[in-house]
Amino acid sequence: MRVIILCCFALLGYIKSYAQIKVNKKVPTVFVDPQGVMRWSDTKAEASFYGVNYTVPFAHAYRALREKGIDHKQAIDRDVYHFARLGYNAYRIHIWDVEISDKNGNLISNEHLDLLDYLFFKLQQKGIRILITGMTNFGNGYPERNENTDAFTYHYDKCQVHAHPDAIAAQERYIGQLLRHVNPYTGQSYLEDPYVIGFEINNEPCHMGAVQTTSAYIARMVAAMKKSGNKKPIFYNVSHNMEHVSAYFNADIQGTTYQWYPVGLVAGRQRQGNFLPYIDQYAIPFSNLKGFASKAKAVYEYDPADNLYSYMHPAMSRTFRSAGFQWITQFAYDPMDIAAYNTEYQTHYLNLAYTPAKAISTMIAAEVAYHIPRNQKFPPYPQNTAFGNFLVSYEQDLSLMNAPDKFFYSNDTKVKPVQPQKLQHIAGRGSSPVVNYAGSGAYFLDRLEDGLWRLEVMPDAEKIADPFAKPSLNREVVHILYRPQEIAIRIPDLGERFTVQPLLGQHDATKAIAVDATTFVAQPGVYLLKRKDLQLYTSWTASSIWKNGRLDDYYAPKTEPLKQPILIHQQPEVLEKGRSAKLQFRLVYEQQPDSIILQTDQVSFWKDNNPYIKLVAKDQDTYEAEIPASWLSGNELKYTATVFVGGKQVTYPDNRAGAPLDWDYSVKRYWTVGLYEQHARIPLFESLDKASSFESFAIPETAHMTSVRQQQELGQIPVWTYTFRAKDAGAQYFWVKDIKAVAQGRPAGLGAARQLCLLLKYTGQGAVLKAGFVTKNGYTYVKDIRLGSSETTVRIQLADLQLVPTALLPAPYPVFLERFFKPAVPAEFDSMDIEKLIVSGQQMEGQSLSIGAVWLE
């Protein structure tokens, strides 16, 4: 009975909410003016949107939550709260028509549609607008196999579904029923809902054949939508099928949609480097077409994929605004309840709890979208890293908003707020002049009234595996830790003495704790901070209404305590002899260790005196060992680290219980680092491994190269041999390798190096080959290579390297974007700044090139 009563109250609450939404005729809508500008219906002011894609009602996200036994609606509640917490005002989804339609295109009322309705309702409660893409026209499997639902899409090929008469008829039926569908949670159809700003017909259509066929398809879909009563803006994707662009802009649509994946997709690993040159411009080559200027521009999907950097999102938002975009939605936000695994889209990873720095950077990107004027132009990189109230930095992996009322930062910063006494909102990850925080989660400070602030602290998030490798729901990539952390808050409005009152747990019965000198210890949760002796104007309690919710609203992941500590260590690739070296480790565990001991492979149970180094804590999680120069002898350093905690001992990289000096412990694995004389040559590429460490690319993508490792005789060095194919003349081929770690480990050798050397063998004639480096500022410096027909060692003087355009590798999407960044601000080459080795070639079709080794001397 109690359950029935609760359900009735919940239903009454929903009905009340529906009524509130339905009778609210003052909610402004969006229209597109004749100049292609989205405007608000009430003020006629320009609209600007920023947000995310998110897919819990459908496909893998739906199935994964079901497999984990998680209530989908509760998951939506948690994630939508975080959308609002990050300041998003936009949401876009491409609906999986295969999960809500039959083979004739009839809409099916099922759990997927119900969850979509519920999601829209929760977004509206937070004031978030919606752009609906009606169809995906592909399966629901990725990253798994498709489930055949017998929907109409499964009966047609992706590139025929927009041309086959029966398929078009099914789509007409489907889109009409979808637009007329009444959301039971709001009481409004999608056509009526003021929070739905418009409709994109389908997701990334594949148009083949005659342009007239494409025009006819779009016209029929538009007519079907109008017949259903639609008066909202209709959008169409124009960043695919470039030969059909004229059909898009001649169509009776009001908006166009674009994507941007500037560093490619699905690398299978975390990419490294300065990608600011990649996101400097978004040039649209067909912008002079008739009809272009009258269409609104929306970014349906974008993401700097395969990286966790926090400096890129605001820069991309700036570039979008400069190109005139008014709608920007990232793809895709991971549901919090499965974000520990990053299975939904291996190449994308964004969640407030699990990628806090990246999430805060999107919060800053949203502010860029709201405050940078549409079409505002900026000087080229690197002169545009500071713009308006914003700053981005590759070297600091930082994005920052510094306005009189808002101070947001994605990483540690020493930048001071411009007007700290006027601050109203602070958000960050790491430490700054106003907040010093030892944890690794995000936090938010919001001023409720003079002298009273709300503090929200997320738990620690620790990366324990590469999030972009092959995914699995059994492979955790980020672990969440609930630990008390010291925090110091230095806000003029609070002063140095204030009280801290937790709002979670016992709520208002909890007594406030007095703080002296701004510092206290906080568990993840929500707190009220009140200036000493302050008389409040409002009685604030845990249940007080705040931002369309309660003051104590708080959502964070559930997590299980670790069974044993995890020690994260990225070993150096190389070290130099004759100088001490510092090694860093990161401990992921709920408890503080008694000690962490580093030992080399020279220790033995049978010795009485075994050397060791006790790691020194730099903060709660980071530990450091200084290796004396006397230990760096021979050809390599091999070492282990043993964590002693709670009466247990675990040795790494073995990841096994025990310690090297136990009589029954045998070390299976060591961290191993190559050792070199300070001025010895610096190997950059060797062909000894059975897998090439070069990444290879071609421009345009229709060209390609094949590779094979060859060894003519046992006494000879093996070589990697490449052959080339291209459909069009002028193709360029590239070999790229990240060498930043090698450069950092060889500072003396790098300072002394004068030549870049390559062991090459070339068969053919007429090829143009270049070799050089990409530096930390994203600039490329190369020199031409003269090739003979026999094996030869080519030596390039570093002093002869010349600045050239930087090739954007891998290829960006959409394909119409520029493939090279052309520096407008020259800079001299500095060998201490090198991060990537690059070799490139032209006129190589039908020939072969073998690379045996590359080094500096």
PDB file of N, CA and C in Angstrom, residues 561-592:
ATOM      1  N   PRO A 561      35.042   0.070  -2.520  1.00  0.00           N
ATOM      2  CA  PRO A 561      36.440   0.264  -2.096  1.00  0.00           C
ATOM      3  C   PRO A 561      37.373  -0.678  -2.854  1.00  0.00           C
ATOM      4  N   LEU A 562      38.549  -0.202  -3.164  1.00  0.00           N
ATOM      5  CA  LEU A 562      39.529  -1.034  -3.848  1.00  0.00           C
ATOM      6  C   LEU A 562      40.017  -2.151  -2.930  1.00  0.00           C
ATOM      7  N   LYS A 563      40.225  -3.311  -3.502  1.00  0.00           N
ATOM      8  CA  LYS A 563      40.719  -4.432  -2.715  1.00  0.00           C
ATOM      9  C   LYS A 563      42.202  -4.289  -2.394  1.00  0.00           C
ATOM     10  N   GLN A 564      42.918  -3.579  -3.234  1.00  0.00           N
ATOM     11  CA  GLN A 564      44.325  -3.321  -2.976  1.00  0.00           C
ATOM     12  C   GLN A 564      44.707  -2.015  -3.674  1.00  0.00           C
ATOM     13  N   PRO A 565      45.795  -1.392  -3.254  1.00  0.00           N
ATOM     14  CA  PRO A 565      46.186  -0.121  -3.881  1.00  0.00           C
ATOM     15  C   PRO A 565      46.588  -0.310  -5.338  1.00  0.00           C
ATOM     16  N   ILE A 566      46.417   0.767  -6.107  1.00  0.00           N
ATOM     17  CA  ILE A 566      46.874   0.801  -7.493  1.00  0.00           C
ATOM     18  C   ILE A 566      47.962   1.864  -7.595  1.00  0.00           C
ATOM     19  N   LEU A 567      49.106   1.479  -8.075  1.00  0.00           N
ATOM     20  CA  LEU A 567      50.210   2.422  -8.232  1.00  0.00           C
ATOM     21  C   LEU A 567      50.402   2.707  -9.717  1.00  0.00           C
ATOM     22  N   ILE A 568      50.182   3.955 -10.102  1.00  0.00           N
ATOM     23  CA  ILE A 568      50.290   4.378 -11.507  1.00  0.00           C
ATOM     24  C   ILE A 568      51.661   5.011 -11.717  1.00  0.00           C
ATOM     25  N   HIS A 569      52.382   4.534 -12.717  1.00  0.00           N
ATOM     26  CA  HIS A 569      53.713   5.087 -13.000  1.00  0.00           C
ATOM     27  C   HIS A 569      53.981   5.005 -14.492  1.00  0.00           C
ATOM     28  N   GLN A 570      54.256   6.139 -15.094  1.00  0.00           N
ATOM     29  CA  GLN A 570      54.676   6.173 -16.492  1.00  0.00           C
ATOM     30  C   GLN A 570      56.191   6.258 -16.503  1.00  0.00           C
ATOM     31  N   GLN A 571      56.826   5.150 -16.740  1.00  0.00           N
ATOM     32  CA  GLN A 571      58.287   5.137 -16.692  1.00  0.00           C
ATOM     33  C   GLN A 571      58.870   6.009 -17.788  1.00  0.00           C
ATOM     34  N   PRO A 572      60.006   6.639 -17.537  1.00  0.00           N
ATOM     35  CA  PRO A 572      60.666   7.393 -18.602  1.00  0.00           C
ATOM     36  C   PRO A 572      61.093   6.440 -19.717  1.00  0.00           C
ATOM     37  N   GLU A 573      61.157   6.941 -20.930  1.00  0.00           N
ATOM     38  CA  GLU A 573      61.625   6.085 -22.024  1.00  0.00           C
ATOM     39  C   GLU A 573      63.127   5.919 -21.972  1.00  0.00           C
ATOM     40  N   VAL A 574      63.812   7.012 -21.609  1.00  0.00           N
ATOM     41  CA  VAL A 574      65.273   6.979 -21.508  1.00  0.00           C
ATOM     42  C   VAL A 574      65.708   7.913 -20.382  1.00  0.00           C
ATOM     43  N   LEU A 575      66.921   7.697 -19.866  1.00  0.00           N
ATOM     44  CA  LEU A 575      67.549   8.601 -18.896  1.00  0.00           C
ATOM     45  C   LEU A 575      69.029   8.733 -19.240  1.00  0.00           C
ATOM     46  N   GLU A 576      69.599   9.825 -18.786  1.00  0.00           N
ATOM     47  CA  GLU A 576      71.018  10.069 -19.021  1.00  0.00           C
ATOM     48  C   GLU A 576      71.832   9.720 -17.789  1.00  0.00           C
ATOM     49  N   LYS A 577      73.010   9.165 -18.033  1.00  0.00           N
ATOM     50  CA  LYS A 577      73.933   8.839 -16.954  1.00  0.00           C
ATOM     51  C   LYS A 577      74.589  10.118 -16.434  1.00  0.00           C
ATOM     52  N   GLY A 578      75.118  10.018 -15.214  1.00  0.00           N
ATOM     53  CA  GLY A 578      75.894  11.138 -14.679  1.00  0.00           C
ATOM     54  C   GLY A 578      75.065  12.232 -14.055  1.00  0.00           C
ATOM     55  N   ARG A 579      73.762  12.055 -13.988  1.00  0.00           N
ATOM     56  CA  ARG A 579      72.885  13.038 -13.349  1.00  0.00           C
ATOM     57  C   ARG A 579      71.752  12.308 -12.646  1.00  0.00           C
ATOM     58  N   SER A 580      71.313  12.860 -11.522  1.00  0.00           N
ATOM     59  CA  SER A 580      70.200  12.240 -10.808  1.00  0.00           C
ATOM     60  C   SER A 580      68.916  12.428 -11.613  1.00  0.00           C
ATOM     61  N   ALA A 581      67.917  11.617 -11.294  1.00  0.00           N
ATOM     62  CA  ALA A 581      66.646  11.688 -12.011  1.00  0.00           C
ATOM     63  C   ALA A 581      65.506  11.546 -11.026  1.00  0.00           C
ATOM     64  N   LYS A 582      64.402  12.233 -11.319  1.00  0.00           N
ATOM     65  CA  LYS A 582      63.218  12.133 -10.482  1.00  0.00           C
ATOM     66  C   LYS A 582      62.157  11.307 -11.192  1.00  0.00           C
ATOM     67  N   LEU A 583      61.593  10.362 -10.462  1.00  0.00           N
ATOM     68  CA  LEU A 583      60.525   9.527 -10.982  1.00  0.00           C
ATOM     69  C   LEU A 583      59.257   9.819 -10.195  1.00  0.00           C
ATOM     70  N   GLN A 584      58.125   9.903 -10.891  1.00  0.00           N
ATOM     71  CA  GLN A 584      56.853  10.200 -10.225  1.00  0.00           C
ATOM     72  C   GLN A 584      55.912   9.007 -10.281  1.00  0.00           C
ATOM     73  N   PHE A 585      55.159   8.853  -9.203  1.00  0.00           N
ATOM     74  CA  PHE A 585      54.185   7.787  -9.061  1.00  0.00           C
ATOM     75  C   PHE A 585      52.887   8.403  -8.533  1.00  0.00           C
ATOM     76  N   ARG A 586      51.784   7.738  -8.848  1.00  0.00           N
ATOM     77  CA  ARG A 586      50.496   8.192  -8.332  1.00  0.00           C
ATOM     78  C   ARG A 586      49.784   7.002  -7.700  1.00  0.00           C
ATOM     79  N   LEU A 587      49.423   7.147  -6.424  1.00  0.00           N
ATOM     80  CA  LEU A 587      48.771   6.077  -5.681  1.00  0.00           C
ATOM     81  C   LEU A 587      47.262   6.292  -5.684  1.00  0.00           C
ATOM     82  N   VAL A 588      46.534   5.265  -6.081  1.00  0.00           N
ATOM     83  CA  VAL A 588      45.076   5.297  -6.072  1.00  0.00           C
ATOM     84  C   VAL A 588      44.605   4.326  -4.994  1.00  0.00           C
ATOM     85  N   TYR A 589      44.126   4.883  -3.885  1.00  0.00           N
ATOM     86  CA  TYR A 589      43.669   4.055  -2.772  1.00  0.00           C
ATOM     87  C   TYR A 589      42.974   4.942  -1.755  1.00  0.00           C
ATOM     88  N   GLU A 590      42.046   4.329  -0.991  1.00  0.00           N
ATOM     89  CA  GLU A 590      41.312   5.103   0.008  1.00  0.00           C
ATOM     90  C   GLU A 590      42.187   5.468   1.203  1.00  0.00           C
ATOM     91  N   GLN A 591      43.167   4.636   1.514  1.00  0.00           N
ATOM     92  CA  GLN A 591      44.015   4.862   2.682  1.00  0.00           C
ATOM     93  C   GLN A 591      45.364   5.436   2.276  1.00  0.00           C
ATOM     94  N   GLN A 592      45.964   6.162   3.198  1.00  0.00           N
ATOM     95  CA  GLN A 592      47.318   6.635   3.000  1.00  0.00           C
ATOM     96  C   GLN A 592      48.287   5.485   3.303  1.00  0.00           C
TER      97      GLN A 592
END
